[in-house]
Amino acid sequence: MSELNPRIYVACLAAYNNGYLHGEWISAVQDVDGLYADIKKILASSPIPDAEEHAIHDFEDFGGIHVDEYTDLETVSALASFIAEHDELGAAVLAHIGGDINDALRLLEECYHGEYDSEEDFAIALAEDTMTIPEHLSYYIDYEKMARDLFIGDFFSIEINHKTHVFSNQ
């Protein structure tokens, strides 16, 4: 896995409204006070005197989470910190459940079953861990169909870098 480093591009609106592109990329992985301090520096160096307003004009490394122009800095900081701590899997889970950090954390802590090559490989591992299957009968089990049924209701998976990460739906 590659380490994600969520950043935002903060633009000075006074400069923007006067035809200047003035802003900087800043790390979003900091507390709200740190974000405000960086934004104050950007506004202080604006070509427009006494600039006071800013907007987020771009973002990167937030996984599938969208950060828009006026996303509040508390949300930006919380999302970025979660993603920095939990990397690509955390970002993918966060995107999967719509950005709710508490639900994403619960899924990672309580519902994660590990990384597999496929959903079928998870079904095989689950069967081997929970049942005693005589070897001569194991050839009759259709793990592909078993996986399909497991992932219809009880489990879901997230694909990252050609690996299947499995979670229970409870």
Short mmCIF file of N, CA, C and O in Angstrom, two decimals, residues 84-165:
data_model
loop_
_atom_site.label_atom_id
_atom_site.label_comp_id
_atom_site.label_asym_id
_atom_site.label_seq_id
_atom_site.Cartn_x
_atom_site.Cartn_y
_atom_site.Cartn_z
N ALA A 84 -5.06 9.47 6.84
CA ALA A 84 -3.63 9.35 7.10
C ALA A 84 -3.34 8.18 8.05
O ALA A 84 -2.36 7.47 7.88
N GLU A 85 -4.22 7.99 9.03
CA GLU A 85 -4.01 6.90 10.00
C GLU A 85 -4.33 5.54 9.41
O GLU A 85 -3.63 4.56 9.68
N HIS A 86 -5.37 5.45 8.56
CA HIS A 86 -5.83 4.15 8.07
C HIS A 86 -5.51 3.90 6.60
O HIS A 86 -5.91 2.87 6.06
N ASP A 87 -4.85 4.82 5.95
CA ASP A 87 -4.34 4.71 4.59
C ASP A 87 -5.43 4.33 3.58
O ASP A 87 -6.57 4.71 3.73
N GLU A 88 -5.06 3.60 2.55
CA GLU A 88 -5.97 3.32 1.44
C GLU A 88 -7.21 2.55 1.87
O GLU A 88 -8.31 2.80 1.38
N LEU A 89 -7.03 1.59 2.77
CA LEU A 89 -8.19 0.82 3.23
C LEU A 89 -9.17 1.73 3.97
O LEU A 89 -10.37 1.67 3.74
N GLY A 90 -8.66 2.57 4.84
CA GLY A 90 -9.52 3.51 5.56
C GLY A 90 -10.24 4.45 4.61
O GLY A 90 -11.44 4.72 4.77
N ALA A 91 -9.53 4.96 3.62
CA ALA A 91 -10.14 5.86 2.64
C ALA A 91 -11.23 5.15 1.85
O ALA A 91 -12.31 5.71 1.60
N ALA A 92 -10.97 3.90 1.47
CA ALA A 92 -11.95 3.13 0.70
C ALA A 92 -13.19 2.81 1.54
O ALA A 92 -14.32 2.90 1.05
N VAL A 93 -12.99 2.45 2.80
CA VAL A 93 -14.13 2.17 3.68
C VAL A 93 -14.91 3.46 3.91
O VAL A 93 -16.15 3.46 3.85
N LEU A 94 -14.22 4.54 4.13
CA LEU A 94 -14.87 5.83 4.33
C LEU A 94 -15.73 6.20 3.12
O LEU A 94 -16.88 6.64 3.27
N ALA A 95 -15.20 6.01 1.93
CA ALA A 95 -15.95 6.30 0.71
C ALA A 95 -17.14 5.35 0.56
O ALA A 95 -18.23 5.76 0.14
N HIS A 96 -16.93 4.09 0.91
CA HIS A 96 -17.97 3.07 0.77
C HIS A 96 -19.21 3.40 1.60
O HIS A 96 -20.33 3.17 1.17
N ILE A 97 -18.99 3.97 2.78
CA ILE A 97 -20.13 4.24 3.66
C ILE A 97 -20.54 5.72 3.66
O ILE A 97 -21.32 6.14 4.50
N GLY A 98 -20.00 6.49 2.76
CA GLY A 98 -20.46 7.86 2.56
C GLY A 98 -19.82 8.91 3.45
O GLY A 98 -20.39 9.98 3.66
N GLY A 99 -18.64 8.63 3.99
CA GLY A 99 -17.90 9.65 4.71
C GLY A 99 -18.12 9.70 6.21
O GLY A 99 -17.57 10.58 6.87
N ASP A 100 -18.89 8.78 6.77
CA ASP A 100 -19.12 8.79 8.22
C ASP A 100 -17.94 8.14 8.93
O ASP A 100 -17.73 6.92 8.84
N ILE A 101 -17.14 8.93 9.63
CA ILE A 101 -15.92 8.45 10.26
C ILE A 101 -16.22 7.41 11.34
O ILE A 101 -15.53 6.40 11.44
N ASN A 102 -17.27 7.61 12.13
CA ASN A 102 -17.60 6.65 13.18
C ASN A 102 -17.98 5.29 12.61
O ASN A 102 -17.55 4.25 13.13
N ASP A 103 -18.78 5.29 11.55
CA ASP A 103 -19.15 4.02 10.91
C ASP A 103 -17.93 3.36 10.27
O ASP A 103 -17.77 2.14 10.34
N ALA A 104 -17.08 4.14 9.66
CA ALA A 104 -15.87 3.58 9.03
C ALA A 104 -14.96 2.96 10.09
O ALA A 104 -14.42 1.86 9.89
N LEU A 105 -14.80 3.63 11.21
CA LEU A 105 -13.96 3.10 12.28
C LEU A 105 -14.55 1.80 12.84
O LEU A 105 -13.83 0.84 13.08
N ARG A 106 -15.87 1.76 13.02
CA ARG A 106 -16.53 0.55 13.50
C ARG A 106 -16.31 -0.60 12.53
O ARG A 106 -16.00 -1.73 12.94
N LEU A 107 -16.43 -0.34 11.24
CA LEU A 107 -16.20 -1.39 10.24
C LEU A 107 -14.77 -1.91 10.31
O LEU A 107 -14.54 -3.13 10.27
N LEU A 108 -13.81 -1.02 10.43
CA LEU A 108 -12.41 -1.44 10.48
C LEU A 108 -12.09 -2.22 11.75
O LEU A 108 -11.32 -3.19 11.72
N GLU A 109 -12.67 -1.81 12.87
CA GLU A 109 -12.35 -2.44 14.15
C GLU A 109 -13.16 -3.69 14.44
O GLU A 109 -12.65 -4.63 15.05
N GLU A 110 -14.41 -3.73 14.00
CA GLU A 110 -15.29 -4.81 14.41
C GLU A 110 -15.71 -5.76 13.28
O GLU A 110 -16.13 -6.88 13.55
N CYS A 111 -15.62 -5.32 12.04
CA CYS A 111 -16.20 -6.09 10.95
C CYS A 111 -15.20 -6.55 9.89
O CYS A 111 -15.58 -7.18 8.91
N TYR A 112 -13.94 -6.22 10.05
CA TYR A 112 -12.93 -6.55 9.03
C TYR A 112 -12.46 -7.98 9.20
O TYR A 112 -12.08 -8.40 10.28
N HIS A 113 -12.50 -8.74 8.11
CA HIS A 113 -12.10 -10.15 8.12
C HIS A 113 -10.78 -10.42 7.41
O HIS A 113 -10.37 -11.57 7.33
N GLY A 114 -10.17 -9.40 6.88
CA GLY A 114 -8.85 -9.59 6.29
C GLY A 114 -8.80 -9.39 4.79
O GLY A 114 -9.77 -9.04 4.14
N GLU A 115 -7.60 -9.63 4.27
CA GLU A 115 -7.29 -9.44 2.86
C GLU A 115 -7.16 -10.81 2.19
O GLU A 115 -6.48 -11.71 2.70
N TYR A 116 -7.78 -10.95 1.02
CA TYR A 116 -7.78 -12.21 0.27
C TYR A 116 -7.52 -11.90 -1.20
O TYR A 116 -7.64 -10.76 -1.63
N ASP A 117 -7.21 -12.94 -1.94
CA ASP A 117 -7.01 -12.76 -3.38
C ASP A 117 -8.33 -12.58 -4.11
O ASP A 117 -8.37 -12.00 -5.19
N SER A 118 -9.42 -13.11 -3.54
CA SER A 118 -10.74 -12.99 -4.17
C SER A 118 -11.82 -13.31 -3.13
O SER A 118 -11.52 -13.81 -2.04
N GLU A 119 -13.07 -13.03 -3.48
CA GLU A 119 -14.17 -13.40 -2.61
C GLU A 119 -14.25 -14.92 -2.48
O GLU A 119 -14.57 -15.44 -1.41
N GLU A 120 -13.95 -15.61 -3.54
CA GLU A 120 -13.94 -17.08 -3.50
C GLU A 120 -12.89 -17.59 -2.52
O GLU A 120 -13.14 -18.53 -1.76
N ASP A 121 -11.72 -16.99 -2.49
CA ASP A 121 -10.69 -17.39 -1.53
C ASP A 121 -11.16 -17.16 -0.09
O ASP A 121 -10.84 -17.94 0.81
N PHE A 122 -11.92 -16.09 0.13
CA PHE A 122 -12.49 -15.88 1.46
C PHE A 122 -13.47 -17.00 1.79
O PHE A 122 -13.47 -17.52 2.92
N ALA A 123 -14.32 -17.39 0.84
CA ALA A 123 -15.28 -18.47 1.09
C ALA A 123 -14.56 -19.77 1.44
O ALA A 123 -14.99 -20.50 2.34
N ILE A 124 -13.48 -20.06 0.76
CA ILE A 124 -12.70 -21.26 1.06
C ILE A 124 -12.13 -21.19 2.47
O ILE A 124 -12.25 -22.14 3.26
N ALA A 125 -11.54 -20.06 2.82
CA ALA A 125 -10.96 -19.89 4.16
C ALA A 125 -12.04 -19.99 5.24
O ALA A 125 -11.82 -20.62 6.28
N LEU A 126 -13.20 -19.37 5.00
CA LEU A 126 -14.29 -19.43 5.96
C LEU A 126 -14.75 -20.86 6.16
O LEU A 126 -14.95 -21.31 7.30
N ALA A 127 -14.92 -21.60 5.06
CA ALA A 127 -15.35 -22.99 5.16
C ALA A 127 -14.32 -23.83 5.91
O ALA A 127 -14.67 -24.62 6.79
N GLU A 128 -13.05 -23.64 5.62
CA GLU A 128 -12.00 -24.40 6.29
C GLU A 128 -11.89 -24.05 7.77
O GLU A 128 -11.57 -24.92 8.59
N ASP A 129 -12.16 -22.80 8.12
CA ASP A 129 -12.07 -22.38 9.52
C ASP A 129 -13.28 -22.77 10.36
O ASP A 129 -13.18 -22.89 11.57
N THR A 130 -14.43 -22.94 9.72
CA THR A 130 -15.66 -23.17 10.48
C THR A 130 -16.25 -24.56 10.32
O THR A 130 -17.15 -24.92 11.06
N MET A 131 -15.76 -25.33 9.38
CA MET A 131 -16.32 -26.67 9.14
C MET A 131 -15.20 -27.69 8.99
O MET A 131 -14.10 -27.35 8.55
N THR A 132 -15.54 -28.92 9.31
CA THR A 132 -14.62 -30.02 9.03
C THR A 132 -15.16 -30.71 7.78
O THR A 132 -16.24 -31.30 7.81
N ILE A 133 -14.41 -30.55 6.71
CA ILE A 133 -14.84 -31.11 5.43
C ILE A 133 -13.89 -32.24 5.07
O ILE A 133 -12.69 -32.00 4.88
N PRO A 134 -14.40 -33.46 4.97
CA PRO A 134 -13.52 -34.55 4.55
C PRO A 134 -12.93 -34.25 3.17
O PRO A 134 -13.62 -33.71 2.30
N GLU A 135 -11.67 -34.56 3.02
CA GLU A 135 -10.97 -34.21 1.77
C GLU A 135 -11.67 -34.76 0.54
O GLU A 135 -11.79 -34.07 -0.48
N HIS A 136 -12.18 -35.97 0.62
CA HIS A 136 -12.82 -36.57 -0.56
C HIS A 136 -14.13 -35.88 -0.94
O HIS A 136 -14.60 -36.01 -2.06
N LEU A 137 -14.70 -35.09 0.00
CA LEU A 137 -15.92 -34.35 -0.32
C LEU A 137 -15.64 -32.90 -0.72
O LEU A 137 -16.49 -32.23 -1.31
N SER A 138 -14.46 -32.39 -0.41
CA SER A 138 -14.15 -30.99 -0.68
C SER A 138 -14.21 -30.65 -2.17
O SER A 138 -14.47 -29.50 -2.53
N TYR A 139 -14.03 -31.63 -3.01
CA TYR A 139 -14.07 -31.39 -4.46
C TYR A 139 -15.49 -31.12 -4.97
O TYR A 139 -15.68 -30.65 -6.07
N TYR A 140 -16.50 -31.42 -4.14
CA TYR A 140 -17.88 -31.22 -4.54
C TYR A 140 -18.44 -29.86 -4.13
O TYR A 140 -19.55 -29.51 -4.50
N ILE A 141 -17.69 -29.12 -3.38
CA ILE A 141 -18.16 -27.82 -2.92
C ILE A 141 -17.88 -26.76 -3.98
O ILE A 141 -16.75 -26.62 -4.45
N ASP A 142 -18.91 -26.02 -4.33
CA ASP A 142 -18.77 -24.96 -5.32
C ASP A 142 -18.52 -23.64 -4.57
O ASP A 142 -19.45 -22.95 -4.16
N TYR A 143 -17.24 -23.34 -4.37
CA TYR A 143 -16.87 -22.16 -3.59
C TYR A 143 -17.24 -20.86 -4.30
O TYR A 143 -17.49 -19.84 -3.65
N GLU A 144 -17.28 -20.89 -5.61
CA GLU A 144 -17.68 -19.68 -6.35
C GLU A 144 -19.13 -19.31 -6.01
O GLU A 144 -19.43 -18.15 -5.72
N LYS A 145 -20.01 -20.30 -6.01
CA LYS A 145 -21.41 -20.03 -5.66
C LYS A 145 -21.55 -19.71 -4.18
O LYS A 145 -22.36 -18.87 -3.79
N MET A 146 -20.75 -20.36 -3.36
CA MET A 146 -20.77 -20.07 -1.93
C MET A 146 -20.39 -18.61 -1.70
O MET A 146 -21.05 -17.90 -0.92
N ALA A 147 -19.35 -18.17 -2.38
CA ALA A 147 -18.91 -16.77 -2.24
C ALA A 147 -20.01 -15.82 -2.70
O ALA A 147 -20.29 -14.82 -2.04
N ARG A 148 -20.62 -16.13 -3.83
CA ARG A 148 -21.69 -15.27 -4.34
C ARG A 148 -22.78 -15.11 -3.29
O ARG A 148 -23.23 -14.00 -3.00
N ASP A 149 -23.19 -16.21 -2.67
CA ASP A 149 -24.25 -16.15 -1.66
C ASP A 149 -23.80 -15.41 -0.40
O ASP A 149 -24.57 -14.65 0.19
N LEU A 150 -22.56 -15.61 0.01
CA LEU A 150 -22.04 -14.90 1.19
C LEU A 150 -22.07 -13.39 0.98
O LEU A 150 -22.39 -12.63 1.89
N PHE A 151 -21.72 -12.96 -0.25
CA PHE A 151 -21.60 -11.54 -0.52
C PHE A 151 -22.90 -10.90 -1.00
O PHE A 151 -22.94 -9.71 -1.28
N ILE A 152 -23.97 -11.69 -1.01
CA ILE A 152 -25.29 -11.11 -1.29
C ILE A 152 -25.83 -10.44 -0.04
O ILE A 152 -26.49 -9.42 -0.11
N GLY A 153 -25.51 -10.98 1.13
CA GLY A 153 -26.10 -10.41 2.33
C GLY A 153 -25.19 -10.24 3.51
O GLY A 153 -25.20 -9.21 4.16
N ASP A 154 -24.40 -11.24 3.82
CA ASP A 154 -23.64 -11.21 5.08
C ASP A 154 -22.33 -10.44 5.02
O ASP A 154 -21.84 -9.98 6.05
N PHE A 155 -21.76 -10.31 3.85
CA PHE A 155 -20.43 -9.70 3.70
C PHE A 155 -20.42 -8.74 2.52
O PHE A 155 -21.23 -8.83 1.62
N PHE A 156 -19.44 -7.83 2.54
CA PHE A 156 -19.14 -7.01 1.37
C PHE A 156 -17.62 -6.94 1.25
O PHE A 156 -16.89 -7.20 2.20
N SER A 157 -17.16 -6.58 0.06
CA SER A 157 -15.72 -6.50 -0.14
C SER A 157 -15.36 -5.19 -0.82
O SER A 157 -16.18 -4.57 -1.50
N ILE A 158 -14.12 -4.80 -0.60
CA ILE A 158 -13.55 -3.60 -1.22
C ILE A 158 -12.25 -4.03 -1.88
O ILE A 158 -11.42 -4.69 -1.25
N GLU A 159 -12.10 -3.69 -3.14
CA GLU A 159 -10.89 -4.04 -3.90
C GLU A 159 -9.87 -2.91 -3.82
O GLU A 159 -10.19 -1.76 -4.11
N ILE A 160 -8.65 -3.25 -3.40
CA ILE A 160 -7.55 -2.29 -3.37
C ILE A 160 -6.31 -3.01 -3.87
O ILE A 160 -5.93 -4.05 -3.33
N ASN A 161 -5.69 -2.45 -4.90
CA ASN A 161 -4.45 -3.01 -5.45
C ASN A 161 -4.57 -4.51 -5.73
O ASN A 161 -3.71 -5.29 -5.34
N HIS A 162 -5.66 -4.91 -6.37
CA HIS A 162 -5.89 -6.30 -6.77
C HIS A 162 -6.05 -7.25 -5.60
O HIS A 162 -5.85 -8.44 -5.74
N LYS A 163 -6.38 -6.72 -4.45
CA LYS A 163 -6.65 -7.54 -3.26
C LYS A 163 -8.08 -7.27 -2.80
O LYS A 163 -8.59 -6.15 -2.92
N THR A 164 -8.71 -8.29 -2.26
CA THR A 164 -10.08 -8.20 -1.78
C THR A 164 -10.08 -8.10 -0.27
O THR A 164 -9.58 -8.99 0.41
N HIS A 165 -10.64 -7.01 0.24
CA HIS A 165 -10.73 -6.78 1.68
C HIS A 165 -12.19 -7.07 2.07
O HIS A 165 -13.10 -6.47 1.50
#
